[in-house]
Amino acid sequence: MITHTGLEPRHREFREHVQTFCDEQVRPVVEEHERKGQFPLGLINELGDAGLYGITIPEEYGGEGLDYRSFQIAVEELSRVWKIPAGVVSLSCSLVGTSLLEFGTEEQREEWLKEIFTENLVTAVSLTEPQAGSDAAALETTARRDGDELVIDGQKVWTSHGEVADFLIVVARTGEGGGHHDVSLIGIPDPQNVDGLEFVRDIPCMEGDAVVENEVKYDGVRVPEENIIGEEGSGFKYIMRALDVGRIGAAAQGVGIAQGAMDASIDFADEREQFDKPIREFQGVSFKLADMAMNVQAARLLTIWAAQNLDAGNRVSKQAAMAKTFATDVAMDVTTEAVQVHGSRGYSKDYPVERFMREAKGTQIYEGTNEINRQVISNHLFE
Ligand code: COS
């Protein structure tokens, strides 16, 4: 049965559960963490205890065994309050979860995937390099064989959660072929205690200091050759496939951020009075709110469509790119207008909308810039 909210009862209950979690565990800690520039490590355990970490990971590997529709709901509702925990959930279920679940060996799933989601471990993926961002296949980090070990050398940037991660996947070249054909994914457990692996710095970001984005140096890092995830040389396709899922996560973040900014704008426009009436009675404000409502709902429906396609077992490169691009562009527009509706208060840090605006900007860039995602969409139009 579909309810008037468009949610099946199980998804409606799940959404209420996430909202309760956000009210009790996330909302009270956002301000302090943001002010101190502290990554919310403690929240990850609480997410796990509440069944909100390994959402799409099968129960046999420590997850919740839920669908991507639930993933979309959780990431959206968390982002509506604070994007950082939503980003942790999204990355662990998508880039890391998908890579291990779909392409890892049974041993890797048993050993790594299960531990990540049983112990609520923080995960990271080292893909982007200074000269290989949008052109991901141009990466230069190498993993050369030495006996039954791999020796990894290179430099990465934008490794989210790197310095707090308990498990990391590095994307590196394991052959001489060039292009995307000799790229492999390599699992590195306990990356904080690996010789030659250095988290050089936490890149200061527009989003704020609580977010962790590392520059990472790999200087002769040795791991067993069994740490290659799935087939050697297939890593580029694996990470592209995982990025399809990650882009649905980014889309859900965009929807949540936009919804959070819209909620705040509605409250503010109702309370704030100028010229003896609430500012929502001025068309200059009320039309902004109407546009926000239309665009947020359109972005949500596109994201749900992408998630449902993934649940149906379809390849979702086009759908995920469409949802990601549209929803994150909406997030940027809505948050910018939300600051405007709040006037000078919106420009201050006393209200949450300036943070939503900073959060929105990142979503247009990570998980593939919106320009690259438009390229992915248009490529699929000619198939
Ligand atoms: N799922 C499965 N396979 C995929 C895929 C996907 N979503 N996307 C591409 N592939 C495969 C292609 O089918 C192709 O395989 P074949 O060699 O068998 O034909 C191979 O991967 C290479 O694809 P393509 O030629 O399209 O690769 P490009 O080097 O042109 O790169 C883009 C494509 C630009 C789309 C890719 O580099 C990209 O997404 N860049 C952005 C990177 C990004 O999102 N970074 C953010 C990281 S956040 S951790």
Coordinates of C-alpha atoms and ligand atoms in Angstrom, one line a residue:
M1 CA 0.0 0.0 0.0
I2 CA 1.3 3.5 -0.9
T3 CA 0.3 6.2 1.6
H4 CA -0.5 9.8 0.7
T5 CA 3.1 10.7 1.4
G6 CA 4.2 8.4 -1.4
L7 CA 6.0 6.0 1.0
E8 CA 5.1 2.4 1.6
P9 CA 4.4 1.8 5.3
R10 CA 7.9 0.2 5.9
H11 CA 9.6 3.2 4.3
R12 CA 7.5 5.6 6.2
E13 CA 8.3 3.9 9.5
F14 CA 12.0 3.8 8.5
R15 CA 11.9 7.6 7.8
E16 CA 10.3 8.3 11.2
H17 CA 13.0 6.2 12.8
V18 CA 15.8 8.2 11.0
Q19 CA 14.0 11.5 12.0
T20 CA 13.9 10.5 15.6
F21 CA 17.6 9.5 15.5
C22 CA 18.4 12.9 14.0
D23 CA 16.3 14.8 16.6
E24 CA 17.9 12.9 19.5
Q25 CA 21.5 12.3 18.4
V26 CA 22.4 14.6 15.6
R27 CA 20.7 17.9 16.0
P28 CA 22.0 18.4 19.6
V29 CA 25.7 18.0 18.5
V30 CA 25.9 19.8 15.2
E31 CA 26.6 23.3 16.4
E32 CA 29.4 22.3 18.9
H33 CA 31.2 20.1 16.4
E34 CA 31.0 22.7 13.7
R35 CA 32.3 25.4 16.0
K36 CA 35.2 23.3 17.2
G37 CA 35.8 21.8 13.8
Q38 CA 35.4 18.3 15.1
F39 CA 34.6 15.3 13.0
P40 CA 31.7 13.4 14.8
L41 CA 33.5 10.1 15.3
G42 CA 31.2 9.1 18.2
L43 CA 28.1 9.4 16.0
I44 CA 29.2 6.5 13.7
N45 CA 28.7 4.0 16.5
E46 CA 25.4 5.5 17.3
L47 CA 24.4 5.3 13.7
G48 CA 25.4 1.6 13.7
D49 CA 23.5 0.9 17.0
A50 CA 20.4 2.5 15.5
G51 CA 20.6 0.3 12.3
L52 CA 21.6 3.3 10.2
Y53 CA 25.1 2.5 9.1
G54 CA 25.3 -0.6 6.8
I55 CA 21.8 0.1 5.4
T56 CA 22.2 -1.8 2.1
I57 CA 24.7 -4.3 3.3
P58 CA 23.3 -7.8 3.8
E59 CA 22.8 -8.9 7.4
E60 CA 25.3 -11.8 7.0
Y61 CA 28.0 -9.1 6.6
G62 CA 26.9 -7.0 9.5
G63 CA 24.5 -4.7 7.7
E64 CA 20.8 -4.1 7.7
G65 CA 19.8 -5.8 4.4
L66 CA 17.6 -2.9 3.4
D67 CA 17.0 -1.5 -0.1
Y68 CA 18.4 1.6 -1.8
R69 CA 15.1 3.4 -1.3
S70 CA 15.9 3.2 2.5
F71 CA 19.4 4.3 1.8
Q72 CA 18.0 7.4 0.0
I73 CA 15.7 8.1 2.9
A74 CA 18.4 7.8 5.5
V75 CA 20.9 9.9 3.6
E76 CA 18.3 12.6 2.9
E77 CA 17.0 12.8 6.4
L78 CA 20.5 13.0 7.9
S79 CA 21.6 15.7 5.4
R80 CA 18.5 17.6 6.3
V81 CA 20.1 18.1 9.7
W82 CA 23.9 17.7 9.1
K83 CA 25.7 16.5 6.0
I84 CA 28.8 15.0 7.6
P85 CA 27.2 11.9 9.1
A86 CA 25.1 11.4 5.9
G87 CA 28.4 11.5 3.9
V88 CA 30.0 8.8 6.1
V89 CA 27.0 6.5 5.7
S90 CA 26.8 7.2 1.9
L91 CA 30.5 6.5 1.3
S92 CA 30.6 3.3 3.4
C93 CA 27.5 1.8 1.7
S94 CA 28.4 3.0 -1.8
L95 CA 32.1 3.3 -2.7
V96 CA 33.3 0.9 -0.1
G97 CA 30.2 -1.3 0.3
T98 CA 29.5 -1.8 -3.4
S99 CA 33.2 -2.4 -4.2
L100 CA 33.5 -5.2 -1.6
L101 CA 30.0 -6.6 -1.9
E102 CA 29.8 -6.9 -5.6
F103 CA 33.5 -7.4 -6.6
G104 CA 35.4 -8.6 -3.5
T105 CA 36.2 -12.2 -2.9
E106 CA 34.2 -14.1 -0.3
E107 CA 37.2 -13.9 2.1
Q108 CA 37.3 -10.1 1.7
R109 CA 33.6 -9.8 2.4
E110 CA 33.9 -12.1 5.4
E111 CA 37.0 -10.4 6.8
W112 CA 36.6 -6.7 5.8
L113 CA 33.0 -6.0 4.9
K114 CA 31.7 -7.8 8.0
E115 CA 34.1 -6.1 10.3
I116 CA 33.3 -2.6 8.9
F117 CA 29.6 -3.0 9.5
T118 CA 29.8 -5.1 12.7
E119 CA 32.3 -2.8 14.4
N120 CA 30.9 0.5 12.7
L121 CA 34.3 1.3 11.3
V122 CA 35.0 4.5 9.4
T123 CA 36.0 4.0 5.7
A124 CA 37.7 6.0 3.0
V125 CA 38.5 5.8 -0.7
S126 CA 41.7 7.2 -2.2
L127 CA 40.9 7.8 -5.8
T128 CA 41.6 11.4 -6.8
E129 CA 45.1 12.7 -7.5
P130 CA 46.5 16.2 -8.0
Q131 CA 46.5 15.6 -11.8
A132 CA 43.7 13.1 -12.0
G133 CA 40.3 14.5 -10.9
S134 CA 37.6 14.4 -13.5
D135 CA 39.9 12.3 -15.7
A136 CA 40.1 9.6 -13.1
A137 CA 41.7 7.1 -15.4
A138 CA 44.8 9.3 -15.6
L139 CA 45.8 8.3 -12.1
E140 CA 49.6 7.7 -11.5
T141 CA 49.7 5.9 -8.2
T142 CA 51.4 2.6 -8.7
A143 CA 51.2 -0.8 -6.9
R144 CA 54.1 -2.9 -8.2
R145 CA 54.7 -6.5 -7.3
D146 CA 57.6 -7.5 -5.0
G147 CA 57.3 -11.3 -4.3
D148 CA 53.8 -11.9 -3.0
E149 CA 53.4 -8.2 -1.9
L150 CA 52.3 -5.0 -3.6
V151 CA 54.4 -1.9 -3.0
I152 CA 52.3 1.3 -3.4
D153 CA 53.7 4.7 -4.3
G154 CA 51.9 7.9 -5.1
Q155 CA 50.0 10.9 -3.9
K156 CA 46.3 11.3 -3.4
V157 CA 44.1 14.2 -2.6
W158 CA 40.5 14.5 -1.4
T159 CA 40.5 11.2 0.5
S160 CA 37.4 11.8 2.6
H161 CA 37.7 10.7 6.3
G162 CA 41.3 9.5 5.5
E163 CA 42.9 10.3 8.8
V164 CA 40.0 8.9 10.9
A165 CA 39.5 5.8 8.7
D166 CA 39.8 2.2 10.0
F167 CA 39.6 0.8 6.4
L168 CA 40.7 2.4 3.2
I169 CA 40.5 1.4 -0.5
V170 CA 43.3 2.9 -2.7
V171 CA 42.9 3.0 -6.5
A172 CA 46.3 2.3 -8.1
R173 CA 48.0 1.0 -11.3
T174 CA 49.0 -2.6 -11.1
G175 CA 50.3 -2.9 -14.7
E176 CA 51.9 -1.0 -17.5
G177 CA 49.0 -0.9 -19.9
G178 CA 47.9 2.7 -19.2
G179 CA 44.4 4.2 -19.4
H180 CA 41.8 2.4 -17.3
H181 CA 42.9 -1.2 -18.1
D182 CA 45.5 -1.7 -15.5
V183 CA 43.8 0.0 -12.5
S184 CA 43.0 -2.1 -9.4
L185 CA 41.3 -1.5 -6.1
I186 CA 43.4 -2.4 -3.1
G187 CA 42.1 -2.8 0.5
I188 CA 44.2 -1.4 3.3
P189 CA 42.9 -2.3 6.8
D190 CA 44.0 -0.1 9.7
P191 CA 45.5 2.6 7.5
Q192 CA 46.6 4.7 10.5
N193 CA 49.2 2.1 11.4
V194 CA 50.8 1.2 8.0
D195 CA 54.4 2.1 7.3
G196 CA 54.8 4.6 4.5
L197 CA 51.2 5.7 4.5
E198 CA 51.0 9.3 5.7
F199 CA 48.0 11.6 5.9
V200 CA 49.9 14.7 5.0
R201 CA 47.2 17.3 5.8
D202 CA 43.5 17.9 6.2
I203 CA 42.6 20.2 3.3
P204 CA 40.8 23.3 4.7
C205 CA 37.4 23.4 3.0
M206 CA 34.6 25.9 2.4
E207 CA 32.3 23.4 4.1
G208 CA 34.1 23.9 7.5
D209 CA 36.7 22.3 9.7
A210 CA 34.6 19.4 10.9
V211 CA 34.8 17.7 7.5
V212 CA 37.9 15.6 6.9
E213 CA 39.5 15.7 3.5
N214 CA 43.0 14.4 3.3
E215 CA 46.0 14.7 1.1
V216 CA 47.7 11.3 1.4
K217 CA 51.2 10.1 0.6
Y218 CA 52.0 6.4 -0.2
D219 CA 55.7 5.9 0.1
G220 CA 56.6 2.2 -0.4
V221 CA 53.4 1.0 1.4
R222 CA 53.5 -2.8 1.4
V223 CA 50.3 -5.0 1.4
P224 CA 49.8 -8.7 0.6
E225 CA 48.8 -9.2 -3.1
E226 CA 45.5 -10.8 -1.8
N227 CA 44.4 -7.3 -0.9
I228 CA 43.5 -6.6 -4.5
I229 CA 39.7 -6.4 -4.6
G230 CA 38.2 -8.8 -7.2
E231 CA 40.1 -9.1 -10.4
E232 CA 43.4 -7.3 -10.9
G233 CA 43.1 -4.6 -13.7
S234 CA 39.3 -4.3 -13.3
G235 CA 39.4 -1.6 -10.6
F236 CA 38.4 1.3 -12.9
K237 CA 35.1 -0.3 -13.8
Y238 CA 34.5 -1.4 -10.2
I239 CA 34.9 2.2 -8.9
M240 CA 32.8 3.6 -11.7
R241 CA 30.0 1.1 -10.8
A242 CA 30.4 2.1 -7.1
L243 CA 30.3 5.8 -8.1
D244 CA 26.9 5.2 -9.7
V245 CA 25.7 4.2 -6.2
G246 CA 27.6 7.0 -4.6
R247 CA 26.0 9.5 -6.9
I248 CA 22.6 8.5 -5.6
G249 CA 24.0 9.1 -2.1
A250 CA 25.1 12.6 -3.3
A251 CA 21.7 13.3 -4.8
A252 CA 20.0 12.3 -1.5
Q253 CA 22.4 14.7 0.3
G254 CA 21.4 17.5 -2.1
V255 CA 17.7 16.8 -1.4
G256 CA 18.3 16.7 2.3
I257 CA 20.4 19.9 2.4
A258 CA 17.8 21.7 0.3
Q259 CA 14.9 20.5 2.5
G260 CA 16.7 21.6 5.6
A261 CA 17.3 25.1 4.2
M262 CA 13.7 25.2 3.0
D263 CA 12.3 24.2 6.5
A264 CA 14.4 26.9 8.1
S265 CA 13.2 29.5 5.5
I266 CA 9.5 28.6 6.0
D267 CA 9.9 29.0 9.8
F268 CA 11.8 32.3 9.4
A269 CA 9.4 33.8 6.9
D270 CA 6.5 33.0 9.2
E271 CA 8.1 34.5 12.3
R272 CA 10.0 37.5 10.9
E273 CA 7.9 40.6 10.6
Q274 CA 8.7 43.7 8.6
F275 CA 6.2 46.5 7.7
D276 CA 3.8 45.1 10.3
K277 CA 3.4 41.7 8.7
P278 CA 5.2 38.3 8.4
I279 CA 7.6 38.5 5.5
R280 CA 5.9 35.4 3.9
E281 CA 3.1 37.7 3.0
F282 CA 5.4 39.5 0.5
Q283 CA 5.4 37.9 -2.9
G284 CA 9.1 38.4 -3.2
V285 CA 9.5 35.9 -0.3
S286 CA 6.5 33.6 -0.9
F287 CA 7.4 32.9 -4.5
K288 CA 10.9 32.0 -3.4
L289 CA 9.4 29.5 -1.0
A290 CA 7.1 28.1 -3.7
D291 CA 10.0 27.6 -6.1
M292 CA 12.0 25.9 -3.3
A293 CA 9.1 23.5 -2.7
M294 CA 8.7 22.6 -6.3
N295 CA 12.4 22.0 -6.9
V296 CA 13.1 20.0 -3.8
Q297 CA 10.2 17.7 -4.6
A298 CA 11.3 17.3 -8.2
A299 CA 14.9 16.5 -7.0
R300 CA 13.5 14.0 -4.5
L301 CA 11.4 12.2 -7.1
L302 CA 14.4 11.9 -9.5
T303 CA 16.5 10.5 -6.6
I304 CA 13.8 8.0 -5.7
W305 CA 13.6 7.0 -9.3
A306 CA 17.3 6.3 -9.5
A307 CA 17.2 4.4 -6.2
Q308 CA 14.3 2.3 -7.3
N309 CA 16.1 1.5 -10.6
L310 CA 19.1 0.3 -8.5
D311 CA 16.7 -1.8 -6.4
A312 CA 15.4 -3.3 -9.5
G313 CA 18.9 -4.5 -10.4
N314 CA 19.4 -2.1 -13.4
R315 CA 22.6 -0.3 -14.3
V316 CA 21.9 3.2 -13.1
S317 CA 24.8 5.3 -14.5
K318 CA 22.4 7.7 -16.4
Q319 CA 19.7 7.8 -13.6
A320 CA 22.3 8.4 -10.9
A321 CA 24.0 11.1 -12.9
M322 CA 20.7 12.8 -13.6
A323 CA 19.6 12.7 -9.9
K324 CA 23.0 13.8 -8.6
T325 CA 23.3 16.7 -11.0
F326 CA 19.7 18.0 -10.6
A327 CA 19.5 17.5 -6.9
T328 CA 22.8 19.1 -6.1
D329 CA 22.1 22.1 -8.4
V330 CA 18.8 22.4 -6.6
A331 CA 20.6 22.3 -3.3
M332 CA 22.8 25.2 -4.3
D333 CA 19.9 27.3 -5.6
V334 CA 17.7 26.6 -2.6
T335 CA 20.3 27.3 0.0
T336 CA 21.4 30.5 -1.8
E337 CA 17.7 31.7 -1.7
A338 CA 17.3 30.5 1.9
V339 CA 20.2 32.8 2.9
Q340 CA 18.4 35.6 1.0
V341 CA 15.1 35.0 2.7
H342 CA 16.9 35.2 6.0
G343 CA 18.5 38.6 5.1
S344 CA 21.4 39.6 7.2
R345 CA 20.6 36.8 9.7
G346 CA 21.1 34.3 6.9
Y347 CA 24.5 35.7 6.3
S348 CA 25.5 35.2 10.0
K349 CA 26.5 31.9 11.6
D350 CA 23.6 32.3 14.1
Y351 CA 21.3 30.5 11.7
P352 CA 21.9 27.2 9.9
V353 CA 21.3 28.3 6.3
E354 CA 24.8 29.6 5.7
R355 CA 26.1 26.1 6.7
F356 CA 23.6 24.5 4.3
M357 CA 24.9 26.8 1.5
R358 CA 28.5 25.8 2.2
E359 CA 27.5 22.1 2.3
A360 CA 25.6 22.4 -1.0
K361 CA 28.6 23.7 -2.9
G362 CA 30.6 20.5 -2.2
T363 CA 27.8 18.3 -3.5
Q364 CA 28.0 19.9 -7.0
I365 CA 31.7 19.0 -7.1
Y366 CA 32.3 15.6 -5.4
E367 CA 31.3 12.2 -6.7
G368 CA 32.0 13.7 -10.2
T369 CA 31.5 17.3 -10.9
N370 CA 28.1 18.2 -12.3
E371 CA 29.8 18.9 -15.6
I372 CA 31.2 15.4 -15.7
N373 CA 27.8 14.0 -14.7
R374 CA 26.1 16.0 -17.6
Q375 CA 28.7 14.3 -19.9
V376 CA 27.7 10.9 -18.5
I377 CA 24.0 11.7 -19.1
S378 CA 24.6 12.9 -22.6
N379 CA 26.8 9.8 -23.5
H380 CA 23.9 7.6 -22.5
L381 CA 21.5 9.5 -24.8
F382 CA 23.4 8.2 -27.8
E383 CA 23.6 4.5 -26.8
Ligands
COS1 N1 29.8 1.2 -14.6 C1 30.5 0.2 -15.1 N2 31.5 0.3 -16.0 C2 31.7 1.6 -16.4 C3 31.0 2.7 -15.9 C4 30.0 2.4 -14.9 N3 29.3 3.4 -14.4 N4 31.5 3.8 -16.4 C5 32.5 3.5 -17.3 N5 32.6 2.1 -17.3 C6 33.5 1.3 -18.1 C7 33.3 1.6 -19.5 O1 32.3 0.7 -20.0 C8 34.6 1.3 -20.1 O2 34.8 -0.1 -20.2 P1 35.4 -0.8 -21.6 O3 36.9 -0.5 -21.6 O4 35.1 -2.3 -21.4 O5 34.7 -0.2 -22.7 C9 35.6 1.8 -19.1 O6 34.9 1.8 -17.8 C10 36.1 3.2 -19.3 O7 35.0 4.0 -19.5 P2 35.1 5.4 -20.2 O8 35.8 5.3 -21.5 O9 33.8 6.1 -20.2 O10 36.1 6.2 -19.2 P3 36.7 7.6 -19.2 O11 38.2 7.5 -18.9 O12 36.3 8.4 -20.4 O13 36.0 8.3 -17.9 C11 34.4 9.5 -16.7 C12 34.7 8.4 -17.8 C13 34.8 10.9 -17.1 C14 32.8 9.4 -16.6 C15 35.0 9.1 -15.4 O14 36.4 9.2 -15.4 C16 34.5 9.8 -14.2 O15 33.4 9.5 -13.7 N6 35.2 10.9 -13.7 C17 34.8 11.5 -12.5 C18 35.5 10.9 -11.4 C19 34.8 11.1 -10.1 O16 33.6 11.0 -10.0 N7 35.6 11.5 -9.1 C20 35.0 11.7 -7.8 C21 35.5 10.8 -6.8 S1 34.7 10.9 -5.3 S2 35.8 9.5 -4.4

